mmCIF file of C-alpha atoms and ligand atoms in Angstrom:
data_model
loop_
_atom_site.group_PDB
_atom_site.id
_atom_site.type_symbol
_atom_site.label_atom_id
_atom_site.label_comp_id
_atom_site.label_asym_id
_atom_site.label_seq_id
_atom_site.Cartn_x
_atom_site.Cartn_y
_atom_site.Cartn_z
ATOM 1 C CA MET A 296 -10.314 57.254 -44.269
ATOM 2 C CA LYS A 297 -9.128 58.841 -47.504
ATOM 3 C CA VAL A 298 -5.503 57.257 -46.879
ATOM 4 C CA VAL A 299 -7.626 53.761 -46.631
ATOM 5 C CA THR A 300 -9.819 54.541 -49.567
ATOM 6 C CA THR A 301 -6.802 55.332 -51.587
ATOM 7 C CA ILE A 302 -4.736 52.065 -50.712
ATOM 8 C CA VAL A 303 -7.869 49.915 -51.151
ATOM 9 C CA ALA A 304 -8.598 51.645 -54.840
ATOM 10 C CA THR A 305 -4.887 50.638 -55.519
ATOM 11 C CA LEU A 306 -5.439 47.356 -54.495
ATOM 12 C CA SER A 307 -8.436 46.661 -56.478
ATOM 13 C CA SER A 308 -6.978 47.907 -59.510
ATOM 14 C CA ALA A 309 -3.823 45.884 -59.337
ATOM 15 C CA GLY A 310 -5.855 43.166 -58.001
ATOM 16 C CA PHE A 311 -8.211 42.588 -60.939
ATOM 17 C CA VAL A 312 -4.984 42.505 -63.512
ATOM 18 C CA ARG A 313 -2.766 40.305 -61.470
ATOM 19 C CA ALA A 314 -3.582 39.551 -58.061
ATOM 20 C CA HIS A 315 -2.500 35.959 -57.286
ATOM 21 C CA VAL A 316 -1.254 34.472 -54.212
ATOM 22 C CA ALA A 317 2.196 34.074 -52.099
ATOM 23 C CA ALA A 318 3.372 33.701 -48.863
ATOM 24 C CA PHE A 319 4.439 36.431 -46.433
ATOM 25 C CA THR A 320 6.304 35.798 -43.776
ATOM 26 C CA LYS A 321 9.584 37.002 -42.020
ATOM 27 C CA GLY A 322 12.656 35.482 -43.638
ATOM 28 C CA MET A 323 11.230 36.331 -47.281
ATOM 29 C CA TYR A 324 13.079 38.145 -50.237
ATOM 30 C CA CYS A 325 11.251 41.244 -51.716
ATOM 31 C CA LEU A 326 9.272 42.036 -48.799
ATOM 32 C CA ASN A 327 9.421 45.562 -49.232
ATOM 33 C CA GLY A 328 9.320 44.986 -53.173
ATOM 34 C CA THR A 329 12.299 46.064 -55.669
ATOM 35 C CA GLU A 330 12.509 49.728 -55.504
ATOM 36 C CA PRO A 331 15.825 50.439 -53.605
ATOM 37 C CA GLY A 332 15.588 52.098 -50.308
ATOM 38 C CA VAL A 333 11.544 51.695 -50.413
ATOM 39 C CA GLU A 334 9.666 50.054 -48.074
ATOM 40 C CA ASP A 335 6.582 49.236 -50.220
ATOM 41 C CA LEU A 336 3.928 48.184 -47.889
ATOM 42 C CA ASN A 337 1.371 47.335 -50.678
ATOM 43 C CA THR A 338 3.828 45.266 -52.718
ATOM 44 C CA ASN A 339 2.692 42.553 -54.567
ATOM 45 C CA THR A 340 6.044 41.597 -56.508
ATOM 46 C CA VAL A 341 6.533 38.232 -55.154
ATOM 47 C CA VAL A 342 2.633 37.422 -55.999
ATOM 48 C CA ASN A 343 3.276 37.359 -59.896
ATOM 49 C CA PRO A 344 3.203 33.771 -61.183
ATOM 50 C CA LEU A 345 5.768 32.477 -63.615
ATOM 51 C CA PHE A 346 4.470 31.514 -67.309
ATOM 52 C CA GLN A 347 6.596 30.581 -70.227
ATOM 53 C CA LEU A 348 9.712 31.769 -69.036
ATOM 54 C CA PRO A 349 13.369 30.656 -70.192
ATOM 55 C CA LYS A 350 14.801 28.956 -66.661
ATOM 56 C CA ASN A 351 17.470 31.643 -65.747
ATOM 57 C CA GLN A 352 14.156 33.727 -65.376
ATOM 58 C CA TRP A 353 11.617 31.521 -63.643
ATOM 59 C CA TRP A 354 14.474 30.207 -61.246
ATOM 60 C CA MET A 355 13.983 32.098 -57.917
ATOM 61 C CA GLN A 356 11.669 34.602 -59.463
ATOM 62 C CA HIS A 357 15.071 36.015 -61.310
ATOM 63 C CA ASP A 358 12.474 38.216 -63.664
ATOM 64 C CA ARG A 359 11.871 40.355 -60.704
ATOM 65 C CA GLY A 360 15.425 40.694 -59.366
ATOM 66 C CA CYS A 361 14.115 38.711 -55.896
ATOM 67 C CA ASP A 362 17.050 36.678 -55.902
ATOM 68 C CA SER A 363 19.125 39.458 -55.605
ATOM 69 C CA ASP A 364 21.328 40.289 -52.457
ATOM 70 C CA GLN A 365 20.182 43.639 -52.368
ATOM 71 C CA PHE A 366 16.444 42.446 -51.605
ATOM 72 C CA ARG A 367 17.441 39.755 -49.475
ATOM 73 C CA PRO A 368 16.163 39.732 -45.895
ATOM 74 C CA SER A 369 17.425 41.464 -43.124
ATOM 75 C CA PRO A 370 20.338 39.974 -41.324
ATOM 76 C CA GLY A 371 18.947 37.599 -38.621
ATOM 77 C CA ASP A 372 15.610 37.250 -40.068
ATOM 78 C CA PHE A 373 14.789 33.661 -41.140
ATOM 79 C CA LEU A 374 11.622 31.674 -41.567
ATOM 80 C CA GLU A 375 11.756 29.253 -38.608
ATOM 81 C CA LEU A 376 10.899 25.558 -38.925
ATOM 82 C CA PRO A 377 10.859 23.609 -36.001
ATOM 83 C CA ALA A 378 11.862 20.302 -36.301
ATOM 84 C CA GLY A 379 8.719 17.916 -35.737
ATOM 85 C CA GLY A 380 6.618 20.720 -35.509
ATOM 86 C CA SER A 381 4.783 23.364 -37.627
ATOM 87 C CA PHE A 382 5.254 26.798 -38.849
ATOM 88 C CA THR A 383 2.439 29.154 -40.184
ATOM 89 C CA ILE A 384 2.650 31.794 -42.966
ATOM 90 C CA GLU A 385 0.218 34.216 -44.507
ATOM 91 C CA LEU A 386 -1.234 33.533 -47.557
ATOM 92 C CA ALA A 387 -2.642 36.642 -49.331
ATOM 93 C CA HIS A 388 -2.711 38.824 -52.768
ATOM 94 C CA ASN A 389 -0.924 41.335 -51.201
ATOM 95 C CA ARG A 390 1.690 42.377 -48.339
ATOM 96 C CA ALA A 391 -1.057 44.835 -47.467
ATOM 97 C CA GLN A 392 -3.465 41.926 -46.720
ATOM 98 C CA THR A 393 -0.827 40.633 -44.173
ATOM 99 C CA THR A 394 0.139 41.400 -40.796
ATOM 100 C CA LEU A 395 3.603 42.952 -42.183
ATOM 101 C CA SER A 396 1.720 46.075 -43.303
ATOM 102 C CA TYR A 397 -0.215 48.547 -41.314
ATOM 103 C CA ASP A 398 -0.220 46.606 -38.314
ATOM 104 C CA GLY A 399 -2.866 43.747 -39.840
ATOM 105 C CA LYS A 400 -5.383 46.613 -40.046
ATOM 106 C CA PHE A 401 -6.262 45.085 -43.849
ATOM 107 C CA THR A 402 -6.204 41.356 -43.065
ATOM 108 C CA SER A 403 -9.588 38.888 -42.525
ATOM 109 C CA GLU A 404 -9.464 35.361 -42.693
ATOM 110 C CA TRP A 405 -8.888 35.372 -46.121
ATOM 111 C CA PRO A 406 -5.871 36.062 -48.776
ATOM 112 C CA ASP A 407 -7.992 39.238 -50.365
ATOM 113 C CA GLY A 408 -8.541 40.644 -46.658
ATOM 114 C CA LYS A 409 -12.245 40.639 -47.375
ATOM 115 C CA GLU A 410 -15.142 38.480 -45.959
ATOM 116 C CA HIS A 411 -16.320 35.043 -47.299
ATOM 117 C CA PRO A 412 -18.628 32.260 -46.123
ATOM 118 C CA GLU A 413 -16.829 29.603 -44.924
ATOM 119 C CA ASP A 414 -17.846 27.535 -48.022
ATOM 120 C CA TRP A 415 -16.622 30.135 -50.709
ATOM 121 C CA HIS A 416 -17.182 28.755 -54.020
ATOM 122 C CA SER A 417 -17.925 29.748 -57.658
ATOM 123 C CA PRO A 418 -21.640 29.580 -58.828
ATOM 124 C CA ASN A 419 -22.129 26.337 -59.242
ATOM 125 C CA ASN A 420 -18.845 25.254 -58.387
ATOM 126 C CA ARG A 421 -18.394 25.460 -62.305
ATOM 127 C CA ASP A 422 -16.905 29.135 -62.739
ATOM 128 C CA CYS A 423 -13.415 29.944 -61.220
ATOM 129 C CA LEU A 424 -13.274 32.085 -58.074
ATOM 130 C CA LEU A 425 -10.741 33.775 -60.572
ATOM 131 C CA ALA A 426 -13.670 34.887 -62.050
ATOM 132 C CA ASN A 427 -15.490 36.554 -59.654
ATOM 133 C CA PRO A 428 -16.196 39.951 -60.155
ATOM 134 C CA ASP A 429 -15.185 41.085 -56.925
ATOM 135 C CA GLY A 430 -12.192 42.441 -57.341
ATOM 136 C CA LEU A 431 -9.899 41.549 -55.042
ATOM 137 C CA GLY A 432 -11.380 38.287 -54.476
ATOM 138 C CA GLY A 433 -9.888 37.214 -57.500
ATOM 139 C CA ALA A 434 -7.070 34.682 -58.828
ATOM 140 C CA MET A 435 -7.783 31.981 -56.053
ATOM 141 C CA HIS A 436 -7.447 29.734 -59.429
ATOM 142 C CA THR A 437 -9.928 27.313 -57.725
ATOM 143 C CA HIS A 438 -13.712 26.681 -57.646
ATOM 144 C CA ASN A 439 -13.962 26.059 -54.193
ATOM 145 C CA GLU A 440 -11.911 24.593 -51.165
ATOM 146 C CA SER A 441 -11.874 21.240 -52.249
ATOM 147 C CA THR A 442 -10.244 21.809 -55.637
ATOM 148 C CA ALA A 443 -7.284 24.170 -54.186
ATOM 149 C CA ALA A 444 -4.198 22.042 -55.465
ATOM 150 C CA GLY A 445 -2.008 22.315 -52.766
ATOM 151 C CA THR A 446 1.139 24.282 -51.875
ATOM 152 C CA ALA A 447 4.235 22.970 -50.500
ATOM 153 C CA PHE A 448 7.807 24.421 -49.280
ATOM 154 C CA ALA A 449 11.003 23.107 -50.273
ATOM 155 C CA ILE A 450 14.349 23.257 -48.785
ATOM 156 C CA SER A 451 18.297 23.332 -49.690
ATOM 157 C CA TYR A 452 21.021 22.916 -47.316
ATOM 158 C CA ASN A 453 22.990 25.910 -49.242
ATOM 159 C CA SER A 454 23.432 29.594 -47.564
ATOM 160 C CA ASP A 455 24.649 30.967 -50.965
ATOM 161 C CA ILE A 456 21.510 30.465 -53.044
ATOM 162 C CA SER A 457 23.676 30.311 -56.035
ATOM 163 C CA LYS A 458 24.727 26.894 -55.049
ATOM 164 C CA VAL A 459 20.877 25.624 -54.930
ATOM 165 C CA THR A 460 19.952 23.369 -57.951
ATOM 166 C CA MET A 461 16.778 21.394 -58.692
ATOM 167 C CA GLU A 462 18.436 18.333 -57.332
ATOM 168 C CA ASN A 463 19.297 19.452 -53.833
ATOM 169 C CA LEU A 464 15.958 21.414 -53.313
ATOM 170 C CA ALA A 465 13.673 18.944 -51.525
ATOM 171 C CA VAL A 466 9.980 19.367 -51.125
ATOM 172 C CA PHE A 467 9.730 18.871 -47.272
ATOM 173 C CA THR A 468 5.936 19.508 -46.674
ATOM 174 C CA VAL A 469 2.845 19.713 -48.591
ATOM 175 C CA LEU A 470 -0.588 21.648 -47.368
ATOM 176 C CA GLU A 471 -3.465 20.018 -48.892
ATOM 177 C CA HIS A 472 -6.426 22.193 -50.212
ATOM 178 C CA THR A 473 -4.301 25.760 -50.310
ATOM 179 C CA PRO A 474 -4.046 28.388 -50.853
ATOM 180 C CA TRP A 475 -7.281 29.020 -49.181
ATOM 181 C CA LYS A 476 -7.272 30.973 -46.001
ATOM 182 C CA ARG A 477 -4.755 33.611 -45.335
ATOM 183 C CA LEU A 478 -2.981 31.873 -42.458
ATOM 184 C CA ALA A 479 -1.520 28.507 -43.475
ATOM 185 C CA THR A 480 0.005 25.940 -41.300
ATOM 186 C CA TYR A 481 2.779 23.514 -42.306
ATOM 187 C CA GLN A 482 4.580 20.441 -40.728
ATOM 188 C CA VAL A 483 7.918 20.014 -40.272
ATOM 189 C CA PRO A 484 9.791 16.542 -40.432
ATOM 190 C CA ARG A 485 11.319 15.643 -37.273
ATOM 191 C CA ASP A 486 14.417 14.381 -38.692
ATOM 192 C CA LEU A 487 15.259 17.464 -40.558
ATOM 193 C CA PRO A 488 18.844 18.340 -39.988
ATOM 194 C CA SER A 489 20.041 21.920 -38.934
ATOM 195 C CA CYS A 490 21.203 23.959 -41.487
ATOM 196 C CA PRO A 491 24.593 25.998 -41.851
ATOM 197 C CA GLU A 492 25.544 29.159 -39.916
ATOM 198 C CA ASP A 493 23.952 31.345 -42.397
ATOM 199 C CA GLY A 494 20.587 29.404 -42.736
ATOM 200 C CA CYS A 495 19.197 27.291 -45.691
ATOM 201 C CA TYR A 496 16.992 28.235 -48.611
ATOM 202 C CA CYS A 497 13.438 27.377 -48.661
ATOM 203 C CA ALA A 498 10.996 28.136 -51.745
ATOM 204 C CA TRP A 499 7.193 28.519 -51.204
ATOM 205 C CA LEU A 500 5.336 26.326 -54.301
ATOM 206 C CA TRP A 501 2.442 26.154 -55.916
ATOM 207 C CA ILE A 502 0.802 25.133 -59.092
ATOM 208 C CA PRO A 503 -2.937 25.938 -59.420
ATOM 209 C CA ASP A 504 -5.181 23.115 -60.780
ATOM 210 C CA GLY A 505 -6.250 24.863 -64.011
ATOM 211 C CA CYS A 506 -8.777 28.002 -63.182
ATOM 212 C CA GLY A 507 -6.573 30.460 -65.370
ATOM 213 C CA GLU A 508 -3.508 30.928 -66.764
ATOM 214 C CA PRO A 509 -1.515 27.616 -66.467
ATOM 215 C CA ASN A 510 1.801 28.973 -64.270
ATOM 216 C CA MET A 511 3.437 28.031 -61.544
ATOM 217 C CA TYR A 512 4.943 29.705 -58.227
ATOM 218 C CA MET A 513 8.663 29.310 -56.913
ATOM 219 C CA GLN A 514 9.019 32.120 -54.109
ATOM 220 C CA ASN A 515 12.352 32.497 -51.992
ATOM 221 C CA PHE A 516 12.830 32.640 -48.436
ATOM 222 C CA LYS A 517 16.151 32.140 -45.717
ATOM 223 C CA CYS A 518 15.281 29.454 -43.521
ATOM 224 C CA ARG A 519 16.342 27.561 -40.725
ATOM 225 C CA VAL A 520 15.378 24.445 -38.875
ATOM 226 C CA THR A 521 15.073 25.035 -34.768
ATOM 227 C CA GLY A 522 15.484 22.380 -32.217
ATOM 228 C CA SER A 523 16.507 19.571 -34.434
ATOM 229 C CA ASN A 524 18.693 16.796 -33.063
ATOM 230 C CA SER A 525 19.182 14.939 -36.435
ATOM 231 C CA THR A 526 22.211 13.800 -37.869
ATOM 232 C CA ARG A 527 20.228 12.417 -41.154
ATOM 233 C CA THR A 528 20.783 14.256 -44.518
ATOM 234 C CA VAL A 529 18.108 14.708 -47.425
ATOM 235 C CA ALA A 530 18.495 12.627 -50.181
ATOM 236 C CA PRO A 531 19.136 14.196 -53.727
ATOM 237 C CA ALA A 532 15.873 15.081 -55.023
ATOM 238 C CA LYS A 533 14.174 13.283 -58.236
ATOM 239 C CA ALA A 534 11.643 14.748 -60.290
ATOM 240 C CA PRO A 535 7.935 13.623 -59.554
ATOM 241 C CA VAL A 536 5.915 12.243 -61.872
ATOM 242 C CA TYR A 537 2.480 12.008 -62.456
ATOM 243 C CA CYS A 538 0.655 9.157 -61.372
ATOM 244 C CA GLY A 539 -2.865 10.392 -60.813
ATOM 245 C CA ASP A 540 -4.353 8.011 -63.567
ATOM 246 C CA GLY A 541 -2.543 5.018 -62.505
ATOM 247 C CA ASN A 542 -0.798 4.587 -65.471
ATOM 248 C CA ALA A 543 2.894 5.530 -63.842
ATOM 249 C CA PRO A 544 3.961 4.511 -60.366
ATOM 250 C CA CYS A 545 4.627 7.558 -58.162
ATOM 251 C CA VAL A 546 8.206 8.480 -57.020
ATOM 252 C CA SER A 547 8.843 8.166 -53.282
ATOM 253 C CA GLY A 548 11.553 9.543 -51.407
ATOM 254 C CA ALA A 549 12.850 13.265 -51.890
ATOM 255 C CA LYS A 550 11.452 14.974 -54.607
ATOM 256 C CA GLN A 551 12.274 17.936 -56.697
ATOM 257 C CA MET A 552 9.700 20.768 -57.165
ATOM 258 C CA ILE A 553 7.574 20.975 -60.316
ATOM 259 C CA ALA A 554 8.711 22.691 -63.225
ATOM 260 C CA TRP A 555 6.154 22.986 -65.383
ATOM 261 C CA ASN A 556 4.682 25.161 -68.415
ATOM 262 C CA GLN A 557 7.881 27.325 -68.576
ATOM 263 C CA ALA A 558 9.918 27.672 -71.682
ATOM 264 C CA GLU A 559 12.937 26.133 -70.619
ATOM 265 C CA GLY A 560 13.753 23.732 -67.718
ATOM 266 C CA ASN A 561 10.505 21.525 -67.184
ATOM 267 C CA ASN A 562 10.702 18.217 -65.091
ATOM 268 C CA VAL A 563 7.217 16.807 -65.364
ATOM 269 C CA GLU A 564 4.804 15.865 -67.937
ATOM 270 C CA THR A 565 1.308 15.529 -67.635
ATOM 271 C CA PRO A 566 -1.556 14.188 -69.764
ATOM 272 C CA ALA A 567 -3.120 16.859 -72.069
ATOM 273 C CA GLY A 568 -5.239 19.258 -70.096
ATOM 274 C CA VAL A 569 -3.962 18.001 -66.543
ATOM 275 C CA SER A 570 -2.068 20.270 -64.126
ATOM 276 C CA PRO A 571 0.569 18.811 -62.118
ATOM 277 C CA GLY A 572 0.235 20.266 -58.550
ATOM 278 C CA TYR A 573 1.687 19.165 -54.885
ATOM 279 C CA ASN A 574 -0.879 16.928 -54.206
ATOM 280 C CA GLN A 575 -1.385 12.674 -54.200
ATOM 281 C CA LYS A 576 -1.422 12.755 -57.999
ATOM 282 C CA MET A 577 2.109 13.792 -58.224
ATOM 283 C CA GLY A 578 3.032 11.591 -54.965
ATOM 284 C CA TRP A 579 2.765 13.663 -52.673
ATOM 285 C CA GLN A 580 1.223 12.791 -49.314
ATOM 286 C CA PRO A 581 -0.184 15.829 -47.481
ATOM 287 C CA GLY A 582 1.824 17.183 -44.419
ATOM 288 C CA ALA A 583 5.580 16.595 -43.309
ATOM 289 C CA GLN A 584 7.383 14.693 -46.098
ATOM 290 C CA ASN A 585 9.388 12.089 -43.459
ATOM 291 C CA ASP A 586 10.594 9.745 -46.501
ATOM 292 C CA ILE A 587 12.997 12.440 -48.059
ATOM 293 C CA PHE A 588 16.320 11.204 -46.109
ATOM 294 C CA GLN A 589 19.226 9.067 -47.393
HETATM 295 C C1 NAG B 207 12.200 47.254 -45.383
HETATM 296 O O1 NAG B 207 12.197 48.652 -45.185
HETATM 297 C C2 NAG B 207 12.405 49.098 -43.642
HETATM 298 C C3 NAG B 207 11.973 50.290 -43.573
HETATM 299 O O2 NAG B 207 12.937 51.029 -44.608
HETATM 300 C C4 NAG B 207 13.697 48.458 -43.007
HETATM 301 O O3 NAG B 207 13.962 49.117 -41.769
HETATM 302 C C5 NAG B 207 13.818 46.931 -43.633
HETATM 303 O O4 NAG B 207 15.079 46.701 -43.251
HETATM 304 C C6 NAG B 207 13.594 46.613 -44.812
HETATM 305 N N1 NAG B 207 13.861 45.182 -44.876
HETATM 306 C C7 NAG B 207 14.467 44.655 -45.974
HETATM 307 C C8 NAG B 207 14.221 43.171 -45.914
HETATM 308 O O5 NAG B 207 14.818 45.499 -47.087
HETATM 309 C C1 NAG B 208 15.928 17.012 -29.224
HETATM 310 O O1 NAG B 208 15.946 16.630 -28.072
HETATM 311 C C2 NAG B 208 15.451 17.269 -26.783
HETATM 312 C C3 NAG B 208 16.403 16.545 -25.702
HETATM 313 O O2 NAG B 208 16.232 15.347 -25.647
HETATM 314 C C4 NAG B 208 14.250 16.953 -27.032
HETATM 315 O O3 NAG B 208 13.305 17.531 -25.719
HETATM 316 C C5 NAG B 208 13.887 17.181 -28.038
HETATM 317 O O4 NAG B 208 12.240 17.152 -28.344
HETATM 318 C C6 NAG B 208 14.511 16.763 -29.519
HETATM 319 N N1 NAG B 208 13.843 17.516 -30.699
HETATM 320 C C7 NAG B 208 13.100 16.332 -31.746
HETATM 321 C C8 NAG B 208 12.885 17.203 -32.935
HETATM 322 O O5 NAG B 208 13.197 15.357 -31.609
HETATM 323 C C1 NAG B 209 -15.741 22.268 -55.550
HETATM 324 O O1 NAG B 209 -15.974 21.957 -57.154
HETATM 325 C C2 NAG B 209 -15.842 20.872 -57.898
HETATM 326 C C3 NAG B 209 -15.500 21.167 -59.221
HETATM 327 O O2 NAG B 209 -16.766 21.833 -59.785
HETATM 328 C C4 NAG B 209 -16.963 19.997 -57.473
HETATM 329 O O3 NAG B 209 -16.515 18.773 -58.095
HETATM 330 C C5 NAG B 209 -16.874 19.792 -56.030
HETATM 331 O O4 NAG B 209 -18.237 19.221 -55.829
HETATM 332 C C6 NAG B 209 -16.993 20.876 -55.228
HETATM 333 N N1 NAG B 209 -16.769 20.781 -53.626
HETATM 334 C C7 NAG B 209 -17.905 21.270 -53.190
HETATM 335 C C8 NAG B 209 -17.684 20.635 -51.707
HETATM 336 O O5 NAG B 209 -18.903 21.861 -53.109
#
């Protein structure tokens, strides 16, 4: 019990300062954190957001070394994407609150390992769940489920991650109203072709809709497409355009990740006070993106 208390206390204090959300699953970079040779079951290295950084720092979480070969997934570990099917990952504030640590002992239905009502929301839906003084419950960056901005995965058909660019990294699936619960299931386009021998690069992506520092998330994975018969090719990705107010047409087809509120490398503009997000306001319908092919 003592061990448990220590872990939870450590998580709470870390949680207050910087708990946010990231995707935990086989194939992730920085699974063990960034201390060489140490398996950190409590790591939140991948969780910390990207804010006002030069591109060479925010791209693939270079700021914390998560693009380094040293912290790549073990050989043979891939996030598997079944063509025409779906895959499930765990959204959490810390590895400790996932099934990747402690046999899942600290998991709940929620990213913080705690219990919350099904209609979890801030008082009057006005404040942010971020401001909830409940320690680990913070930093959901939303008022309630309906205002959760949406998260996405993008894919690049390069095993060598130094070859990945904004143009060859295309968003292929969007999950609306997330991050919300711990388990999150994303749909895969049927026409996604197979990856090279050593896999593809995938990124988990999120931009919250306000509720805290306007930041972004780009997290690294080795991934591969399974069960594909497709000979199609993903088209070069174009920058998305904010079309939520009807003043500009939405961009259709393969779209880039959103680079926003960084010191450098931003690819979208929004009206003052409006966050872009992986949702219809930036031209993404929920689910598998079946229009991304040449
Ligand atoms: C994480 O640490 C464990 C235990 O040392 C090790 O078996 C595993 O290979 C490490 N995984 C990665 C991706 O570094
Ligand atoms: C690929 O072809 C096999 C055999 O015809 C079929 O069972 C499977 O459903 C196909 N996969 C996809 C993603 O269409
Ligand atoms: C969620 O919060 C928003 C923003 O305050 C509010 O407009 C909406 O009605 C809330 N949704 C639910 C289901 O309570």
